Amino acid sequence: MRMIDVIIKKRNGKTLNAEEFDFVAQAAAKGTVPDYQLSAFLMACFLNPLSDKETALLTKAMAHSGARLDFSEIKIPKVDKHSTGGVGDGVSLPLAPLVACAGVAVPMMSGRGLGHTGGTLDKLESIKNFEIRIPAKLIHRQIQKLGVCMFGQTKDLAPADRKLYSLRDATGTVESRPLIVASILSKKYAEGVDSLLMDVKYGSGAFMQKLEDSKKLAKSLVNTAKLLGLNCRALITYMDQPLGRAVGNANEMYQAIEILKGNKALAPDYYEAVIETGAHMLVISGREKDLKKARQLLEGFIADGSALKKFREMVKWQGGNPAVVDTPEKFLKNAKLQLDFKADKKGYVGFIDAKLTGRAGVLLGAGRNTMEDPIDYGAGIWLHKKAGDAVKKGDVIATLYASDKKRLEAGAELFAQGVKITAAKPKPYKLVNSIIK
């Protein structure tokens, strides 16, 4: 088989078969064809979009381009969740150990933050010595013993995706929905899970800002996942404003621990996101039939301390100091410089723009513009007020943290552009817009 023949076939709008997708994936993983031919293939797919069946074939080929995690001898349901990313979206941190308390396995492979959206791996690494680069053998052992493991993509898992992902940005094919779907699902399919919950966000801080675009992506993800034999559904969730109170790494981890301790009042919207997402995971995994009962089960695990205990065990298993659970303020410290952003008039917090808040976090040092940029784990933003809260002139709306004065000033200037004080109280927003099954 020749790469040029595959390119021409797709360029002419014809349907590719499994053998041809396998050829492309293996070539991408092993470097047996030049980047310019892979780039031409991506452009052909962009101009002649893949069908759901083709997308499933490409996804499977990319997953099989390297090693796969095999949990077949673990007889309990295996479920994971993927978010398209947002600002303050640290839901995975408490979610994975919480759901594992229900007797399902949660092998959760996550990524790093880039641009205004945060990354689960960066947040986990705010716990000193927490190890996220784990060999497949140890992931398997931890899942067997503990039921949960949170880790990063190894070089052996879906290597074709890494190559094609890097070329999509350089070739102007990032917006291709089938290529987005294949990239996301190839890594999840390689995990060896039975069920997958997709959290597809919309709004200023989301990858897909328009609601209709988010719904189209969600439908493609669900349809393709089902063709791969995965139980899957998607939640379309709000990301026009930050989720929870914390934006950053150490402070998002602090918030997650407090939620597992039962401090629901700290961040009610974040707590709701954790419980609702977890309930859907239990239902699609077959662990529970009813969402209401699934929610009650998860809330019970928080109330009786089971979820916090599971999180503590996971931290210990992965090299971190479990004492972080007991005194997070001691181990998850904010950066040394801080600035209080205050209301300049009386009224209500009408709106806090998610994207501008996320970009402010990057300026503070909490995020990165390129994958090579260093992370300041203590940098970030704590929202004392959320949309709908009444304020008087001089009330602190947020505290910003950084290790450098210029970064702090730049972050504060940008954050200020995203905060709106209104005379009238804004209408509350709905966290989950719709469910795609």
Short mmCIF file of C-alpha atoms in Angstrom, two decimals:
data_model
loop_
_atom_site.label_atom_id
_atom_site.label_comp_id
_atom_site.label_asym_id
_atom_site.label_seq_id
_atom_site.Cartn_x
_atom_site.Cartn_y
_atom_site.Cartn_z
CA MET A 1 0.00 0.00 0.00
CA ARG A 2 1.20 3.51 -0.82
CA MET A 3 0.37 6.66 1.14
CA ILE A 4 -0.18 8.64 -2.06
CA ASP A 5 -2.98 6.26 -3.07
CA VAL A 6 -4.74 6.73 0.28
CA ILE A 7 -4.42 10.51 -0.02
CA ILE A 8 -5.82 10.58 -3.57
CA LYS A 9 -8.70 8.28 -2.65
CA LYS A 10 -9.79 10.55 0.21
CA ARG A 11 -9.10 13.69 -1.79
CA ASN A 12 -11.58 12.40 -4.35
CA GLY A 13 -14.23 11.97 -1.66
CA LYS A 14 -14.19 8.19 -1.52
CA THR A 15 -14.61 6.08 1.62
CA LEU A 16 -11.50 4.60 3.24
CA ASN A 17 -11.50 1.11 4.74
CA ALA A 18 -10.02 -0.34 7.93
CA GLU A 19 -6.84 -1.53 6.22
CA GLU A 20 -6.13 1.94 4.84
CA PHE A 21 -6.69 3.63 8.21
CA ASP A 22 -4.44 1.04 9.88
CA PHE A 23 -1.75 1.83 7.31
CA VAL A 24 -1.97 5.58 8.05
CA ALA A 25 -1.96 5.09 11.83
CA GLN A 26 1.03 2.76 11.77
CA ALA A 27 2.87 5.14 9.45
CA ALA A 28 2.20 8.05 11.80
CA ALA A 29 3.29 6.06 14.85
CA LYS A 30 6.46 4.64 13.30
CA GLY A 31 7.47 7.58 11.12
CA THR A 32 7.52 5.50 7.95
CA VAL A 33 6.00 8.26 5.79
CA PRO A 34 7.02 11.93 5.70
CA ASP A 35 5.09 14.60 7.57
CA TYR A 36 4.05 16.29 4.33
CA GLN A 37 2.10 13.20 3.26
CA LEU A 38 0.42 12.89 6.67
CA SER A 39 -0.42 16.58 6.38
CA ALA A 40 -1.94 16.01 2.95
CA PHE A 41 -4.01 13.15 4.38
CA LEU A 42 -5.33 15.40 7.15
CA MET A 43 -6.28 18.10 4.65
CA ALA A 44 -8.08 15.52 2.48
CA CYS A 45 -10.04 14.44 5.58
CA PHE A 46 -10.80 18.07 6.38
CA LEU A 47 -12.14 18.81 2.89
CA ASN A 48 -14.04 15.49 2.64
CA PRO A 49 -15.17 14.83 6.22
CA LEU A 50 -15.05 11.29 7.55
CA SER A 51 -18.34 9.49 8.16
CA ASP A 52 -19.11 8.13 11.64
CA LYS A 53 -18.00 4.69 10.47
CA GLU A 54 -14.75 6.06 9.03
CA THR A 55 -14.16 8.04 12.23
CA ALA A 56 -14.59 4.86 14.27
CA LEU A 57 -12.14 3.00 12.01
CA LEU A 58 -9.55 5.79 12.31
CA THR A 59 -10.05 5.91 16.08
CA LYS A 60 -9.53 2.17 16.42
CA ALA A 61 -6.48 2.27 14.16
CA MET A 62 -4.93 5.08 16.19
CA ALA A 63 -5.63 3.21 19.44
CA HIS A 64 -4.03 0.07 18.02
CA SER A 65 -0.96 1.98 16.80
CA GLY A 66 0.61 1.27 20.18
CA ALA A 67 -0.01 -0.65 23.39
CA ARG A 68 -3.46 -0.80 25.00
CA LEU A 69 -4.32 -1.23 28.64
CA ASP A 70 -6.03 -4.55 29.20
CA PHE A 71 -8.31 -4.89 32.22
CA SER A 72 -10.31 -7.81 30.81
CA GLU A 73 -9.69 -10.02 33.84
CA ILE A 74 -11.03 -7.28 36.16
CA LYS A 75 -14.69 -8.21 36.21
CA ILE A 76 -16.17 -5.02 37.66
CA PRO A 77 -17.33 -2.25 35.27
CA LYS A 78 -14.60 0.02 33.97
CA VAL A 79 -15.60 3.62 33.32
CA ASP A 80 -13.91 6.95 32.57
CA LYS A 81 -14.90 10.55 31.90
CA HIS A 82 -13.48 13.10 29.50
CA SER A 83 -14.02 16.85 29.53
CA THR A 84 -13.39 19.08 26.53
CA GLY A 85 -11.84 21.53 29.00
CA GLY A 86 -12.66 24.76 30.71
CA VAL A 87 -11.72 27.22 33.44
CA GLY A 88 -11.90 25.98 37.02
CA ASP A 89 -12.91 22.57 35.64
CA GLY A 90 -11.08 20.44 38.21
CA VAL A 91 -14.00 18.02 38.43
CA SER A 92 -11.85 14.96 37.70
CA LEU A 93 -9.80 15.46 40.88
CA PRO A 94 -12.51 14.41 43.37
CA LEU A 95 -14.61 12.55 40.79
CA ALA A 96 -12.31 9.60 40.05
CA PRO A 97 -11.83 8.42 43.66
CA LEU A 98 -15.48 9.17 44.48
CA VAL A 99 -16.86 7.02 41.65
CA ALA A 100 -14.39 4.23 42.46
CA CYS A 101 -16.00 3.97 45.91
CA ALA A 102 -19.07 2.51 44.18
CA GLY A 103 -17.21 -0.62 43.16
CA VAL A 104 -16.33 0.34 39.60
CA ALA A 105 -12.84 0.70 38.17
CA VAL A 106 -11.77 4.19 37.08
CA PRO A 107 -8.57 4.27 35.01
CA MET A 108 -8.47 7.99 34.23
CA MET A 109 -5.95 9.18 31.68
CA SER A 110 -5.72 12.96 31.58
CA GLY A 111 -3.72 15.73 29.95
CA ARG A 112 -1.90 18.95 30.73
CA GLY A 113 -3.27 22.45 30.42
CA LEU A 114 -2.58 24.64 27.40
CA GLY A 115 -3.80 28.17 26.85
CA HIS A 116 -6.65 29.36 29.06
CA THR A 117 -7.86 25.86 30.00
CA GLY A 118 -6.31 23.99 32.93
CA GLY A 119 -4.99 20.42 32.88
CA THR A 120 -5.73 17.65 35.37
CA LEU A 121 -2.12 16.44 35.38
CA ASP A 122 -0.79 19.88 36.38
CA LYS A 123 -3.30 20.02 39.22
CA LEU A 124 -2.33 16.57 40.46
CA GLU A 125 1.35 17.53 40.33
CA SER A 126 0.68 20.43 42.68
CA ILE A 127 0.91 17.65 45.27
CA LYS A 128 4.66 17.22 45.65
CA ASN A 129 6.02 13.92 44.29
CA PHE A 130 2.62 12.81 42.94
CA GLU A 131 3.56 10.53 40.04
CA ILE A 132 1.48 10.67 36.86
CA ARG A 133 3.89 8.91 34.47
CA ILE A 134 3.10 5.33 35.41
CA PRO A 135 4.04 2.14 33.51
CA ALA A 136 1.08 0.09 32.29
CA LYS A 137 1.95 -2.77 34.66
CA LEU A 138 1.68 -0.48 37.71
CA ILE A 139 -1.53 1.14 36.45
CA HIS A 140 -2.99 -2.34 36.17
CA ARG A 141 -1.87 -3.28 39.68
CA GLN A 142 -3.27 -0.08 41.19
CA ILE A 143 -6.64 -0.56 39.48
CA GLN A 144 -6.79 -4.12 40.80
CA LYS A 145 -6.02 -3.10 44.37
CA LEU A 146 -7.55 0.37 44.65
CA GLY A 147 -10.02 0.70 41.79
CA VAL A 148 -8.69 4.08 40.65
CA CYS A 149 -5.57 5.49 39.00
CA MET A 150 -5.08 8.97 37.50
CA PHE A 151 -2.24 9.09 35.00
CA GLY A 152 -0.88 10.73 31.87
CA GLN A 153 -0.61 9.33 28.36
CA THR A 154 2.49 7.18 28.00
CA LYS A 155 4.50 7.13 24.78
CA ASP A 156 3.13 3.65 24.04
CA LEU A 157 -0.57 4.61 24.19
CA ALA A 158 -2.03 5.82 20.86
CA PRO A 159 1.29 7.13 19.47
CA ALA A 160 -0.36 7.87 16.10
CA ASP A 161 -2.53 10.46 17.82
CA ARG A 162 0.48 12.39 19.11
CA LYS A 163 1.89 12.72 15.60
CA LEU A 164 -1.41 13.58 13.88
CA TYR A 165 -2.43 15.95 16.71
CA SER A 166 0.77 17.97 16.30
CA LEU A 167 0.28 18.19 12.53
CA ARG A 168 -3.35 19.31 12.77
CA ASP A 169 -2.32 22.61 14.32
CA ALA A 170 0.31 23.20 11.64
CA THR A 171 -2.00 22.32 8.75
CA GLY A 172 -5.12 24.29 9.65
CA THR A 173 -7.22 21.17 10.23
CA VAL A 174 -7.88 21.63 13.96
CA GLU A 175 -11.59 22.37 13.44
CA SER A 176 -12.32 19.06 11.71
CA ARG A 177 -14.93 17.42 13.93
CA PRO A 178 -14.13 13.80 12.91
CA LEU A 179 -10.42 14.38 13.58
CA ILE A 180 -11.24 15.90 16.98
CA VAL A 181 -13.41 12.88 17.81
CA ALA A 182 -10.76 10.39 16.70
CA SER A 183 -8.09 12.16 18.74
CA ILE A 184 -10.18 12.17 21.92
CA LEU A 185 -11.56 8.67 21.63
CA SER A 186 -8.38 6.92 20.47
CA LYS A 187 -6.77 7.60 23.86
CA LYS A 188 -9.90 6.58 25.76
CA TYR A 189 -10.36 3.42 23.67
CA ALA A 190 -6.73 2.52 24.40
CA GLU A 191 -7.53 2.66 28.12
CA GLY A 192 -9.58 -0.50 27.94
CA VAL A 193 -12.76 0.92 29.55
CA ASP A 194 -16.30 -0.32 28.92
CA SER A 195 -18.08 3.00 29.40
CA LEU A 196 -17.25 6.64 28.81
CA LEU A 197 -18.95 9.85 29.88
CA MET A 198 -18.23 12.93 27.79
CA ASP A 199 -18.47 16.40 29.32
CA VAL A 200 -18.74 18.70 26.30
CA LYS A 201 -18.65 22.34 27.31
CA TYR A 202 -19.94 25.46 25.60
CA GLY A 203 -19.34 29.16 26.29
CA SER A 204 -16.47 31.63 26.24
CA GLY A 205 -14.11 29.37 28.17
CA ALA A 206 -14.88 26.23 26.15
CA PHE A 207 -13.20 24.68 23.13
CA MET A 208 -16.54 24.95 21.30
CA GLN A 209 -18.00 28.32 22.27
CA LYS A 210 -21.35 27.96 20.49
CA LEU A 211 -23.96 25.66 22.02
CA GLU A 212 -24.94 24.18 18.66
CA ASP A 213 -21.30 23.32 17.84
CA SER A 214 -20.92 21.62 21.22
CA LYS A 215 -24.02 19.53 20.59
CA LYS A 216 -22.74 18.46 17.17
CA LEU A 217 -19.40 17.43 18.68
CA ALA A 218 -21.16 15.54 21.48
CA LYS A 219 -23.34 13.63 19.03
CA SER A 220 -20.30 12.66 16.96
CA LEU A 221 -18.43 11.52 20.07
CA VAL A 222 -21.35 9.41 21.31
CA ASN A 223 -22.09 7.87 17.91
CA THR A 224 -18.44 6.98 17.30
CA ALA A 225 -17.94 5.60 20.80
CA LYS A 226 -20.94 3.33 20.36
CA LEU A 227 -19.55 2.05 17.05
CA LEU A 228 -16.42 1.13 19.03
CA GLY A 229 -18.52 -0.86 21.50
CA LEU A 230 -18.40 1.66 24.35
CA ASN A 231 -21.38 2.64 26.46
CA CYS A 232 -21.36 6.39 26.09
CA ARG A 233 -23.36 9.52 26.74
CA ALA A 234 -22.48 13.21 26.78
CA LEU A 235 -23.42 16.09 29.05
CA ILE A 236 -23.54 19.52 27.44
CA THR A 237 -22.35 21.82 30.22
CA TYR A 238 -21.99 25.57 30.77
CA MET A 239 -18.55 27.22 30.56
CA ASP A 240 -19.32 30.89 29.95
CA GLN A 241 -18.14 31.58 33.51
CA PRO A 242 -15.58 29.71 35.66
CA LEU A 243 -16.70 26.59 37.49
CA GLY A 244 -16.25 26.67 41.26
CA ARG A 245 -14.12 29.22 43.09
CA ALA A 246 -10.60 28.11 42.23
CA VAL A 247 -8.61 28.76 39.06
CA GLY A 248 -5.07 27.44 39.15
CA ASN A 249 -3.44 24.24 40.31
CA ALA A 250 -2.79 24.09 44.06
CA ASN A 251 -5.96 26.03 44.82
CA GLU A 252 -8.07 23.75 42.59
CA MET A 253 -6.63 20.75 44.40
CA TYR A 254 -7.48 22.41 47.71
CA GLN A 255 -11.05 22.93 46.54
CA ALA A 256 -11.32 19.28 45.46
CA ILE A 257 -10.17 18.04 48.87
CA GLU A 258 -12.62 20.32 50.65
CA ILE A 259 -15.46 18.98 48.52
CA LEU A 260 -14.48 15.41 49.41
CA LYS A 261 -14.56 16.49 53.05
CA GLY A 262 -18.19 17.45 52.55
CA ASN A 263 -17.73 21.22 52.34
CA LYS A 264 -20.55 21.56 49.82
CA ALA A 265 -21.16 25.23 50.62
CA LEU A 266 -17.64 26.19 49.52
CA ALA A 267 -18.51 25.83 45.82
CA PRO A 268 -22.07 24.60 45.21
CA ASP A 269 -21.81 24.65 41.40
CA TYR A 270 -18.58 22.62 41.49
CA TYR A 271 -20.09 20.14 43.97
CA GLU A 272 -23.14 19.74 41.70
CA ALA A 273 -20.90 19.11 38.68
CA VAL A 274 -19.02 16.38 40.56
CA ILE A 275 -22.15 14.60 41.79
CA GLU A 276 -24.08 14.88 38.52
CA THR A 277 -21.14 13.70 36.42
CA GLY A 278 -20.45 10.81 38.78
CA ALA A 279 -24.09 9.73 38.79
CA HIS A 280 -24.14 9.49 35.00
CA MET A 281 -20.90 7.47 35.10
CA LEU A 282 -22.50 4.96 37.46
CA VAL A 283 -25.59 4.66 35.27
CA ILE A 284 -23.78 4.11 31.97
CA SER A 285 -21.45 1.60 33.65
CA GLY A 286 -24.46 -0.42 34.81
CA ARG A 287 -23.61 0.04 38.48
CA GLU A 288 -26.88 1.91 39.06
CA LYS A 289 -30.07 2.11 37.00
CA ASP A 290 -31.44 5.33 38.42
CA LEU A 291 -29.71 8.75 38.45
CA LYS A 292 -31.35 9.77 41.72
CA LYS A 293 -30.10 6.64 43.51
CA ALA A 294 -26.66 7.08 41.97
CA ARG A 295 -26.48 10.64 43.31
CA GLN A 296 -27.56 9.48 46.78
CA LEU A 297 -24.91 6.77 46.72
CA LEU A 298 -22.13 9.22 45.84
CA GLU A 299 -23.29 11.78 48.39
CA GLY A 300 -23.22 9.00 50.96
CA PHE A 301 -19.59 8.20 50.13
CA ILE A 302 -18.69 11.82 50.81
CA ALA A 303 -20.73 11.97 54.01
CA ASP A 304 -19.22 8.81 55.54
CA GLY A 305 -15.63 9.68 54.59
CA SER A 306 -15.18 6.85 52.05
CA ALA A 307 -14.39 9.20 49.16
CA LEU A 308 -11.77 11.13 51.13
CA LYS A 309 -10.18 7.86 52.26
CA LYS A 310 -10.01 6.64 48.65
CA PHE A 311 -8.38 9.90 47.57
CA ARG A 312 -5.85 9.62 50.39
CA GLU A 313 -4.99 6.07 49.33
CA MET A 314 -4.57 7.15 45.71
CA VAL A 315 -2.20 9.95 46.72
CA LYS A 316 -0.12 7.46 48.73
CA TRP A 317 -0.08 4.88 45.94
CA GLN A 318 1.18 7.49 43.48
CA GLY A 319 4.00 8.85 45.63
CA GLY A 320 2.43 11.90 47.25
CA ASN A 321 2.21 12.68 50.95
CA PRO A 322 -1.28 11.59 52.13
CA ALA A 323 -1.10 14.24 54.87
CA VAL A 324 -2.15 16.73 52.15
CA VAL A 325 -5.69 15.43 52.70
CA ASP A 326 -5.70 16.41 56.37
CA THR A 327 -4.07 19.83 56.09
CA PRO A 328 -4.24 20.93 52.44
CA GLU A 329 -3.48 24.54 53.36
CA LYS A 330 -0.06 23.40 54.63
CA PHE A 331 0.93 21.51 51.47
CA LEU A 332 -0.97 23.43 48.76
CA LYS A 333 0.30 26.95 49.32
CA ASN A 334 -0.57 29.98 47.24
CA ALA A 335 2.14 32.04 45.56
CA LYS A 336 3.78 34.66 47.79
CA LEU A 337 2.30 37.78 46.14
CA GLN A 338 -1.42 38.51 46.19
CA LEU A 339 -3.81 41.19 45.06
CA ASP A 340 -7.45 41.67 46.02
CA PHE A 341 -9.73 42.64 43.17
CA LYS A 342 -12.51 44.79 44.64
CA ALA A 343 -15.92 45.93 43.48
CA ASP A 344 -15.86 49.53 42.28
CA LYS A 345 -19.58 50.05 42.98
CA LYS A 346 -22.61 48.58 44.67
CA GLY A 347 -24.68 45.99 42.82
CA TYR A 348 -24.42 42.36 41.83
CA VAL A 349 -21.71 40.31 40.22
CA GLY A 350 -23.43 40.03 36.87
CA PHE A 351 -20.82 38.06 34.96
CA ILE A 352 -17.25 36.75 35.21
CA ASP A 353 -15.94 35.80 31.78
CA ALA A 354 -14.41 32.33 31.76
CA LYS A 355 -11.94 32.84 28.93
CA LEU A 356 -10.58 36.13 30.27
CA THR A 357 -10.28 34.57 33.73
CA GLY A 358 -8.39 31.62 32.28
CA ARG A 359 -6.10 33.88 30.29
CA ALA A 360 -5.48 35.95 33.43
CA GLY A 361 -4.48 32.72 35.16
CA VAL A 362 -1.89 32.08 32.44
CA LEU A 363 -0.43 35.57 32.92
CA LEU A 364 -0.22 34.91 36.66
CA GLY A 365 1.80 31.75 35.96
CA ALA A 366 -0.88 29.10 36.54
CA GLY A 367 -1.05 28.06 32.87
CA ARG A 368 1.08 27.86 29.77
CA ASN A 369 1.00 29.14 26.20
CA THR A 370 3.34 26.39 24.93
CA MET A 371 3.92 22.94 26.35
CA GLU A 372 7.47 23.98 27.28
CA ASP A 373 6.36 26.81 29.58
CA PRO A 374 6.91 26.21 33.32
CA ILE A 375 3.97 26.13 35.75
CA ASP A 376 3.76 28.03 39.03
CA TYR A 377 1.56 25.69 41.08
CA GLY A 378 0.78 28.39 43.64
CA ALA A 379 -0.38 30.97 41.09
CA GLY A 380 -4.06 31.43 40.38
CA ILE A 381 -7.33 33.08 41.32
CA TRP A 382 -9.78 32.50 44.17
CA LEU A 383 -13.28 33.79 43.52
CA HIS A 384 -14.83 35.05 46.74
CA LYS A 385 -17.91 36.17 44.81
CA LYS A 386 -19.75 34.46 41.96
CA ALA A 387 -22.38 35.61 39.50
CA GLY A 388 -25.53 36.59 41.39
CA ASP A 389 -23.77 37.58 44.61
CA ALA A 390 -24.52 41.06 45.97
CA VAL A 391 -21.54 43.37 46.52
CA LYS A 392 -20.87 46.74 48.10
CA LYS A 393 -18.18 49.09 46.87
CA GLY A 394 -14.84 47.79 48.15
CA ASP A 395 -15.97 44.16 48.61
CA VAL A 396 -13.34 41.64 47.50
CA ILE A 397 -14.56 39.74 44.46
CA ALA A 398 -11.38 37.72 43.91
CA THR A 399 -7.85 37.29 45.19
CA LEU A 400 -5.10 36.79 42.62
CA TYR A 401 -1.81 35.04 43.38
CA ALA A 402 1.54 35.15 41.59
CA SER A 403 5.25 34.89 42.33
CA ASP A 404 6.21 37.89 40.22
CA LYS A 405 4.93 41.48 40.57
CA LYS A 406 4.69 42.10 36.82
CA ARG A 407 2.76 38.85 36.34
CA LEU A 408 0.41 39.81 39.15
CA GLU A 409 -0.29 43.23 37.65
CA ALA A 410 -0.80 41.85 34.14
CA GLY A 411 -3.14 39.13 35.38
CA ALA A 412 -5.16 41.59 37.43
CA GLU A 413 -5.53 43.98 34.51
CA LEU A 414 -6.89 41.25 32.24
CA PHE A 415 -9.13 39.71 34.91
CA ALA A 416 -10.74 43.12 35.50
CA GLN A 417 -11.92 43.18 31.88
CA GLY A 418 -13.98 40.03 32.45
CA VAL A 419 -15.90 41.13 35.57
CA LYS A 420 -19.21 42.94 35.20
CA ILE A 421 -21.08 44.57 38.10
CA THR A 422 -24.78 45.07 37.34
CA ALA A 423 -27.62 46.92 39.04
CA ALA A 424 -29.99 43.98 38.64
CA LYS A 425 -29.37 40.46 39.88
CA PRO A 426 -28.60 38.16 36.92
CA LYS A 427 -30.70 35.10 36.23
CA PRO A 428 -29.07 31.86 37.46
CA TYR A 429 -27.52 29.70 34.76
CA LYS A 430 -28.14 26.02 34.25
CA LEU A 431 -25.04 23.84 34.66
CA VAL A 432 -26.20 20.97 32.43
CA ASN A 433 -27.91 22.19 29.27
CA SER A 434 -28.77 18.80 27.80
CA ILE A 435 -27.85 15.12 27.65
CA ILE A 436 -26.87 13.29 24.46
CA LYS A 437 -27.40 9.51 24.52
#
